[in-house]
CSV table of C-alpha atoms and ligand atoms in Angstrom, one decimal:
chain,number,residue,atom,x,y,z
A,110,MET,CA,8.5,41.2,-13.2
A,111,SER,CA,5.5,42.0,-15.0
A,112,PHE,CA,5.3,44.3,-12.1
A,113,VAL,CA,8.3,46.4,-13.0
A,114,GLY,CA,7.5,45.9,-16.7
A,115,ASN,CA,4.0,47.4,-16.4
A,116,PHE,CA,5.3,50.1,-13.9
A,117,SER,CA,7.8,51.8,-16.4
A,118,PHE,CA,5.1,52.5,-19.0
A,119,VAL,CA,3.7,54.3,-15.9
A,120,VAL,CA,6.7,56.3,-15.1
A,121,VAL,CA,6.8,56.8,-18.7
A,122,CYS,CA,3.4,58.0,-19.6
A,123,VAL,CA,3.4,60.3,-16.9
A,124,VAL,CA,7.1,62.0,-17.2
A,125,GLY,CA,6.5,62.0,-20.2
A,126,ALA,CA,2.9,63.7,-20.7
A,127,VAL,CA,4.9,66.5,-17.8
A,128,LEU,CA,7.6,67.2,-20.1
A,129,CYS,CA,5.9,66.8,-23.3
A,130,SER,CA,3.0,70.0,-21.7
A,131,GLN,CA,6.0,71.6,-21.1
A,132,SER,CA,7.4,71.4,-24.8
A,133,ILE,CA,10.5,69.6,-23.7
A,134,ILE,CA,10.2,67.1,-25.4
A,135,GLU,CA,8.6,65.5,-28.4
A,136,PHE,CA,5.4,63.7,-28.4
A,137,GLY,CA,7.1,60.7,-30.2
A,138,VAL,CA,9.7,60.8,-27.8
A,139,ILE,CA,7.5,58.5,-25.6
A,140,VAL,CA,6.8,56.8,-28.1
A,141,SER,CA,9.7,55.6,-28.4
A,142,PHE,CA,10.5,54.8,-24.8
A,143,MET,CA,7.5,52.6,-25.0
A,144,ILE,CA,9.0,50.8,-27.3
A,145,TYR,CA,12.7,51.1,-25.5
A,146,ILE,CA,11.0,49.2,-22.4
A,147,ARG,CA,9.2,46.3,-24.3
A,148,LEU,CA,12.5,45.6,-25.4
A,149,PHE,CA,13.9,45.8,-22.3
A,150,THR,CA,11.3,43.9,-20.1
A,151,SER,CA,10.7,40.8,-22.4
A,152,PRO,CA,14.1,39.5,-21.6
A,153,LEU,CA,13.9,40.0,-18.4
A,154,GLY,CA,10.4,38.2,-18.2
A,155,GLN,CA,12.2,35.3,-19.9
A,156,ILE,CA,15.1,35.1,-17.7
A,157,ALA,CA,12.5,35.1,-15.3
A,158,GLN,CA,10.7,32.3,-16.3
A,159,ILE,CA,13.5,30.0,-16.7
A,160,ALA,CA,14.6,30.4,-13.4
A,161,THR,CA,11.0,28.7,-12.9
A,162,THR,CA,11.8,25.8,-14.9
A,163,LEU,CA,15.4,25.6,-13.4
A,164,GLN,CA,13.7,25.6,-10.1
A,165,SER,CA,11.4,22.4,-11.3
A,166,THR,CA,14.1,20.4,-12.6
A,167,ALA,CA,16.2,20.7,-10.1
A,168,ALA,CA,13.4,19.4,-8.1
A,169,ALA,CA,13.0,16.5,-10.6
A,170,SER,CA,16.4,15.2,-10.6
A,171,GLU,CA,16.8,15.1,-6.8
A,172,ARG,CA,14.4,12.5,-7.2
A,173,VAL,CA,15.9,10.8,-10.0
A,174,PHE,CA,19.3,10.7,-8.2
A,175,GLU,CA,17.6,9.4,-5.2
A,176,PHE,CA,16.4,6.8,-6.9
A,177,LEU,CA,19.9,6.1,-8.5
A,178,GLU,CA,21.8,6.3,-5.3
A,179,GLU,CA,19.4,3.8,-4.1
A,180,LYS,CA,21.0,0.2,-3.2
A,181,GLU,CA,21.4,-2.5,-5.7
A,182,LEU,CA,19.1,-5.6,-4.5
A,183,GLU,CA,21.6,-9.0,-4.1
A,184,ASP,CA,22.2,-10.6,-7.3
A,185,GLU,CA,20.4,-14.1,-6.9
A,186,SER,CA,20.7,-15.5,-10.5
A,187,ASN,CA,23.1,-18.2,-8.4
A,188,LYS,CA,20.0,-19.4,-6.8
A,189,ASN,CA,18.8,-22.6,-8.7
A,190,PHE,CA,17.0,-24.3,-6.1
A,191,LYS,CA,12.9,-23.2,-6.3
A,192,LEU,CA,10.1,-24.7,-4.4
A,193,GLU,CA,7.0,-25.1,-6.5
A,194,SER,CA,4.1,-26.6,-4.1
A,195,VAL,CA,4.7,-26.3,-0.5
A,196,GLU,CA,3.0,-27.9,2.2
A,197,GLY,CA,2.4,-24.5,3.9
A,198,LYS,CA,4.9,-24.9,7.2
A,199,VAL,CA,6.0,-21.4,8.3
A,200,GLU,CA,8.5,-21.0,10.9
A,201,PHE,CA,9.8,-17.7,12.8
A,202,LYS,CA,13.5,-18.5,14.5
A,203,ASN,CA,14.0,-15.4,16.7
A,204,VAL,CA,13.8,-13.3,14.1
A,205,VAL,CA,15.3,-9.5,14.6
A,206,PHE,CA,15.0,-6.4,12.5
A,207,GLY,CA,14.5,-2.8,12.3
A,208,TYR,CA,14.5,-0.2,8.9
A,209,ASP,CA,17.4,1.3,10.4
A,210,LYS,CA,20.2,0.0,11.5
A,211,ASP,CA,20.3,1.5,15.0
A,212,LYS,CA,16.0,1.2,15.5
A,213,THR,CA,15.0,-2.2,16.2
A,214,ILE,CA,11.2,-2.9,15.6
A,215,ILE,CA,11.2,-6.6,15.8
A,216,HIS,CA,13.2,-7.7,18.7
A,217,ASN,CA,13.4,-11.7,19.2
A,218,PHE,CA,10.2,-13.0,16.9
A,219,SER,CA,9.5,-17.0,17.3
A,220,ALA,CA,6.5,-18.8,15.8
A,221,TYR,CA,5.5,-22.1,14.1
A,222,VAL,CA,2.9,-22.3,12.0
A,223,LYS,CA,1.6,-25.8,11.1
A,224,PRO,CA,0.5,-26.5,7.3
A,225,GLY,CA,-3.0,-24.9,6.8
A,226,ASP,CA,-3.4,-23.2,10.0
A,227,LYS,CA,-5.1,-19.7,9.5
A,228,VAL,CA,-3.0,-17.3,12.0
A,229,ALA,CA,-4.2,-14.6,13.0
A,230,ILE,CA,-1.6,-11.2,13.7
A,231,VAL,CA,-2.9,-8.9,16.3
A,232,GLY,CA,-2.1,-5.8,18.3
A,233,PRO,CA,-2.3,-2.1,18.7
A,234,THR,CA,-1.2,0.2,15.2
A,235,GLY,CA,2.1,0.3,14.8
A,236,ALA,CA,3.1,-2.9,16.8
A,237,GLY,CA,4.8,-4.3,13.6
A,238,LYS,CA,2.3,-6.3,12.1
A,239,THR,CA,3.0,-5.3,9.0
A,240,THR,CA,6.6,-5.7,8.7
A,241,ILE,CA,6.2,-9.2,10.0
A,242,VAL,CA,4.5,-9.6,6.8
A,243,ASN,CA,7.0,-7.4,4.7
A,244,LEU,CA,9.6,-10.0,6.5
A,245,LEU,CA,8.1,-13.2,5.4
A,246,MET,CA,7.3,-11.7,2.1
A,247,ARG,CA,11.2,-10.8,1.4
A,248,PHE,CA,10.5,-7.0,0.7
A,249,TYR,CA,12.6,-6.6,3.5
A,250,GLU,CA,16.0,-8.5,4.2
A,251,ILE,CA,16.3,-9.4,8.7
A,252,ASP,CA,19.0,-8.7,10.5
A,253,ASP,CA,19.5,-11.9,12.5
A,254,GLY,CA,17.3,-14.9,12.7
A,255,GLU,CA,15.7,-17.3,10.0
A,256,ILE,CA,12.2,-17.4,8.8
A,257,LEU,CA,11.8,-20.8,7.4
A,258,ILE,CA,9.3,-22.2,5.0
A,259,ASP,CA,8.7,-26.2,4.7
A,260,ASP,CA,11.9,-26.0,6.5
A,261,VAL,CA,14.0,-23.8,3.8
A,262,PRO,CA,15.5,-20.5,4.4
A,263,ILE,CA,13.9,-17.8,2.5
A,264,SER,CA,17.0,-16.4,1.8
A,265,SER,CA,17.9,-19.5,0.2
A,266,LEU,CA,15.2,-19.0,-2.8
A,267,THR,CA,14.7,-15.9,-5.0
A,268,ARG,CA,12.8,-13.1,-4.2
A,269,GLU,CA,10.0,-14.0,-7.2
A,270,ASN,CA,9.8,-17.6,-5.9
A,271,VAL,CA,8.6,-16.2,-2.5
A,272,HIS,CA,6.3,-13.5,-3.4
A,273,SER,CA,4.5,-16.7,-5.9
A,274,LEU,CA,4.3,-18.4,-2.9
A,275,PHE,CA,2.0,-16.0,-1.6
A,276,GLY,CA,-1.9,-14.7,-2.2
A,277,MET,CA,-1.6,-10.9,-0.4
A,278,VAL,CA,-4.0,-8.4,-0.2
A,279,LEU,CA,-2.8,-5.3,1.6
A,280,GLN,CA,-4.3,-2.9,3.5
A,281,ASP,CA,-3.8,0.2,1.2
A,282,THR,CA,-4.6,-1.5,-2.2
A,283,TRP,CA,-3.5,-0.6,-5.8
A,284,LEU,CA,-5.1,-1.4,-9.3
A,285,PHE,CA,-3.1,0.0,-12.1
A,286,GLU,CA,-4.5,1.6,-15.1
A,287,GLY,CA,-6.6,-0.9,-17.2
A,288,THR,CA,-9.5,-3.2,-17.8
A,289,ILE,CA,-11.0,-4.1,-14.3
A,290,LYS,CA,-10.4,-7.8,-16.0
A,291,GLU,CA,-6.5,-6.8,-16.5
A,292,ASN,CA,-6.7,-6.1,-13.2
A,293,ILE,CA,-7.8,-9.1,-11.4
A,294,LYS,CA,-5.7,-11.5,-13.8
A,295,TYR,CA,-2.7,-9.3,-13.0
A,296,SER,CA,-1.2,-12.1,-10.8
A,297,LYS,CA,-2.0,-15.5,-12.7
A,298,LEU,CA,-2.5,-14.3,-16.2
A,299,ASP,CA,-3.6,-17.0,-18.1
A,300,ALA,CA,-6.4,-16.5,-16.1
A,301,THR,CA,-10.2,-17.8,-17.4
A,302,ASP,CA,-13.2,-14.6,-18.1
A,303,GLU,CA,-15.1,-17.1,-16.1
A,304,GLU,CA,-12.5,-17.7,-13.4
A,305,VAL,CA,-13.1,-13.6,-12.8
A,306,GLU,CA,-16.2,-13.9,-13.1
A,307,ASN,CA,-16.4,-16.6,-10.4
A,308,ALA,CA,-13.7,-14.7,-8.1
A,309,CYS,CA,-15.9,-11.2,-8.4
A,310,LYS,CA,-19.7,-13.4,-7.3
A,311,VAL,CA,-17.7,-14.5,-4.3
A,312,VAL,CA,-16.8,-11.1,-3.1
A,313,GLY,CA,-19.7,-9.6,-4.1
A,314,VAL,CA,-18.5,-6.8,-6.9
A,315,ASP,CA,-19.8,-8.6,-10.0
A,316,HIS,CA,-23.4,-6.8,-9.7
A,317,PHE,CA,-21.4,-3.0,-9.4
A,318,ILE,CA,-18.7,-4.2,-12.7
A,319,LYS,CA,-21.8,-5.7,-14.2
A,320,THR,CA,-23.5,-1.8,-13.9
A,321,LEU,CA,-20.4,-0.1,-15.3
A,322,PRO,CA,-21.0,0.8,-19.0
A,323,GLU,CA,-18.1,-1.4,-20.3
A,324,GLY,CA,-18.8,-4.9,-17.5
A,325,TYR,CA,-15.4,-6.4,-17.1
A,326,ASN,CA,-13.6,-3.9,-19.8
A,327,THR,CA,-14.2,-0.9,-18.0
A,328,ILE,CA,-10.7,1.1,-18.4
A,329,PHE,CA,-10.0,2.0,-14.8
A,330,ASN,CA,-8.2,5.0,-14.3
A,331,ASP,CA,-8.2,8.0,-11.9
A,332,GLY,CA,-11.1,9.2,-12.9
A,333,THR,CA,-12.8,6.0,-12.2
A,334,SER,CA,-16.0,6.5,-9.6
A,335,ILE,CA,-15.2,3.7,-7.4
A,336,SER,CA,-15.3,3.4,-3.6
A,337,VAL,CA,-12.6,2.4,-1.6
A,338,GLY,CA,-14.1,-0.8,-0.3
A,339,GLN,CA,-14.8,-1.7,-4.0
A,340,LYS,CA,-11.3,-1.8,-4.9
A,341,GLN,CA,-10.5,-4.0,-1.9
A,342,LEU,CA,-12.7,-6.1,-3.0
A,343,LEU,CA,-11.2,-6.2,-6.0
A,344,THR,CA,-7.5,-6.6,-4.8
A,345,ILE,CA,-9.4,-9.6,-2.9
A,346,ALA,CA,-11.0,-11.2,-5.8
A,347,ARG,CA,-7.7,-11.0,-7.2
A,348,ALA,CA,-5.9,-13.0,-4.5
A,349,MET,CA,-8.7,-15.7,-5.1
A,350,VAL,CA,-7.8,-16.1,-8.9
A,351,GLU,CA,-3.8,-16.0,-8.3
A,352,ASN,CA,-4.9,-19.5,-5.9
A,353,ALA,CA,-1.0,-19.2,-4.1
A,354,PRO,CA,-0.4,-21.9,-2.0
A,355,MET,CA,-0.3,-19.5,1.3
A,356,LEU,CA,-2.0,-16.5,2.0
A,357,ILE,CA,-2.0,-12.7,3.8
A,358,LEU,CA,-4.6,-10.7,4.4
A,359,ASP,CA,-3.1,-7.7,6.2
A,360,GLU,CA,-6.9,-5.2,7.1
A,361,ALA,CA,-7.8,-7.0,3.8
A,362,THR,CA,-11.4,-5.8,4.9
A,363,SER,CA,-11.0,-2.9,6.9
A,364,SER,CA,-12.2,-0.4,4.4
A,365,VAL,CA,-15.5,-2.6,3.5
A,366,ASP,CA,-18.9,-2.7,5.8
A,367,THR,CA,-19.2,-4.7,8.2
A,368,ARG,CA,-22.1,-7.2,6.0
A,369,THR,CA,-20.4,-7.1,2.9
A,370,GLU,CA,-17.4,-8.3,5.5
A,371,GLN,CA,-19.1,-11.1,6.8
A,372,LEU,CA,-20.4,-12.1,3.4
A,373,ILE,CA,-16.5,-11.7,2.2
A,374,GLN,CA,-15.5,-13.6,5.4
A,375,LYS,CA,-17.7,-16.7,4.2
A,376,ALA,CA,-15.8,-16.7,0.8
A,377,MET,CA,-12.6,-16.6,2.2
A,378,ASP,CA,-13.6,-19.5,4.7
A,379,LYS,CA,-13.6,-21.5,1.9
A,380,LEU,CA,-10.9,-19.4,0.3
A,381,THR,CA,-8.4,-20.1,3.4
A,382,LYS,CA,-9.3,-23.8,4.1
A,383,ASN,CA,-6.4,-26.2,4.5
A,384,ARG,CA,-4.0,-23.0,2.9
A,385,THR,CA,-1.5,-21.7,5.6
A,386,THR,CA,-3.1,-18.3,5.9
A,387,PHE,CA,-1.7,-15.2,8.1
A,388,VAL,CA,-4.9,-12.4,8.8
A,389,ILE,CA,-4.6,-9.0,10.4
A,390,ALA,CA,-7.7,-7.6,10.9
A,391,HIS,CA,-8.9,-4.9,14.0
A,392,ARG,CA,-12.1,-6.1,14.1
A,393,LEU,CA,-11.4,-9.3,16.3
A,394,SER,CA,-14.7,-11.1,15.8
A,395,THR,CA,-13.2,-12.1,12.2
A,396,ILE,CA,-10.6,-13.8,13.4
A,397,LYS,CA,-11.7,-15.5,16.1
A,398,ASN,CA,-11.9,-18.8,14.5
A,399,ALA,CA,-8.2,-18.5,13.9
A,400,ASP,CA,-6.2,-21.5,14.8
A,401,LEU,CA,-3.5,-19.2,16.2
A,402,ILE,CA,-3.5,-16.0,17.4
A,403,LEU,CA,-0.5,-14.0,18.2
A,404,VAL,CA,-0.9,-10.5,20.1
A,405,MET,CA,1.8,-8.2,19.2
A,406,LYS,CA,3.2,-5.3,20.9
A,407,ASP,CA,6.0,-3.4,20.3
A,408,GLY,CA,7.9,-6.0,18.0
A,409,ASN,CA,7.2,-9.0,20.4
A,410,ILE,CA,4.5,-11.4,20.9
A,411,ILE,CA,3.2,-10.8,24.1
A,412,GLU,CA,0.4,-13.7,24.0
A,413,LYS,CA,-0.3,-16.4,21.8
A,414,GLY,CA,-2.9,-18.7,21.8
A,415,THR,CA,-6.4,-19.6,20.6
A,416,HIS,CA,-9.1,-17.1,21.2
A,417,LYS,CA,-10.3,-19.6,24.0
A,418,SER,CA,-7.3,-20.0,25.9
A,419,LEU,CA,-6.6,-16.2,25.4
A,420,MET,CA,-9.7,-14.9,26.8
A,421,LYS,CA,-9.4,-17.4,29.7
A,422,GLN,CA,-5.3,-15.8,30.0
A,423,ASP,CA,-7.4,-12.4,30.9
A,424,GLY,CA,-4.5,-10.2,29.7
A,425,PHE,CA,-4.3,-7.6,26.7
A,426,TYR,CA,-6.3,-9.9,23.8
A,427,LYS,CA,-9.1,-10.1,26.4
A,428,ASP,CA,-9.0,-6.5,27.2
A,429,LEU,CA,-8.2,-5.5,23.5
A,430,TYR,CA,-11.3,-7.7,22.3
A,431,GLU,CA,-13.5,-6.3,25.1
A,432,SER,CA,-12.6,-3.0,24.2
A,433,GLN,CA,-14.2,-3.3,21.0
A,434,PHE,CA,-18.2,-4.4,22.4
A,435,THR,CA,-17.9,-1.6,25.0
A,436,SER,CA,-17.0,0.9,22.6
A,437,LYS,CA,-20.1,-0.2,20.6
A,438,HIS,CA,-22.3,-0.4,23.8
A,439,ALA,CA,-21.3,3.0,24.2
A,440,GLU,CA,-22.2,4.3,21.1
A,441,VAL,CA,-25.5,2.6,20.9
A,442,ILE,CA,-26.1,4.5,24.6
A,443,GLU,CA,-25.5,7.9,23.2
A,444,ASN,CA,-27.5,7.4,20.2
B,1232,LIG,N1,9.0,1.9,5.3
B,1232,LIG,C1,8.9,2.3,7.2
B,1232,LIG,N2,10.4,2.9,7.3
B,1232,LIG,C2,10.5,2.7,8.3
B,1232,LIG,N3,10.0,2.6,9.9
B,1232,LIG,C3,9.0,2.2,9.3
B,1232,LIG,C4,8.7,1.7,8.1
B,1232,LIG,N4,7.7,0.9,8.0
B,1232,LIG,C5,6.5,1.0,9.4
B,1232,LIG,N5,7.8,1.7,10.2
B,1232,LIG,C6,7.6,1.7,11.6
B,1232,LIG,O1,7.5,0.2,12.0
B,1232,LIG,C7,6.6,0.1,13.0
B,1232,LIG,C8,6.0,-1.2,12.5
B,1232,LIG,O2,5.1,-0.5,11.5
B,1232,LIG,P1,3.7,-1.4,11.4
B,1232,LIG,O3,4.5,-2.9,10.8
B,1232,LIG,O4,3.6,-1.1,10.0
B,1232,LIG,O5,2.8,-1.3,12.2
B,1232,LIG,P2,1.3,-1.9,11.9
B,1232,LIG,O6,1.2,-3.0,13.2
B,1232,LIG,O7,0.4,-1.3,12.8
B,1232,LIG,O8,0.8,-2.7,10.5
B,1232,LIG,C9,6.2,2.0,13.5
B,1232,LIG,O9,6.1,2.0,14.4
B,1232,LIG,C10,6.4,2.8,12.0
B,1232,LIG,O10,6.8,4.0,12.3
B,1233,LIG,MG1,-0.4,-2.4,9.2
């Protein structure tokens, strides 16, 4: 539109100059034509602007309507039973699940977890490990089968109740805008400052936080420069403060270096003691001491047992475990 406006100025000037030099028109005519052009092009420019606004409105409303059209969560106001303190027995019974109805991802998953056990789920990317965690937390409803906590099917509990039983640290960390202290206290609002600081000391971010200008009261937002690993440590501290009866760690230490991981590992061992814990980890050395290792592939458990028994089986787990060491060897040799 501005090109059309400016181009007409040029045309008027050139044509006007020619006509004026031949005394066909007077100079005043050129000036008045310039004013006409201005009058003509400014509404055109406005229309163009409105068109852009309309386009972004259309794009935004698409998102709003998409959200409004989402299916409502099932009403749970009639569920009065509440599981308060749990022993930590978890049982998966023939669980079948797919995000889309026509594509099953978890085919027939059964597992029994004794109270206080540390269960490791390992397997290649896309095997369905995170999906199992999502089902356990009831973020999605299973298509068939049952998940029981202390012999109570989780479908008979309210979602809030299920969530309150687990502390979780996920692969993708999320922190909201607010002070670091508020972020850590998020899952237990009545935590004292001392609890917060202790948790941070244990995971080793206390020192880092103290170097920030406002310490624990530093406002955390998009501009705060903090590494992914440090974010992960903060969410681990959050889970520690929460102190829930069961714990889920989904690649919780994937973004921190190996030495920090070892330090966290020690703290975690304290945290996971006598507490049913589900650990998903890529570095298999960190889950060697698990009471039960479930090896998943394409939504099925293909092997299960302890580290020792799985190594003896000489199957997929052994391959996976050894590949981590051989690749490290290869790196050392290359360097
Ligand atoms: N929200 C989702 N919607 C549809 N498909 C999904 C979703 N999340 C994961 N999947 C699919 O489920 C499979 C298992 O994913 P996931 O459980 O995240 O694997 P991982 O073992 O790496 O954690 C993958 O094939 C993935 O494409
Ligand atoms: Mg995952």
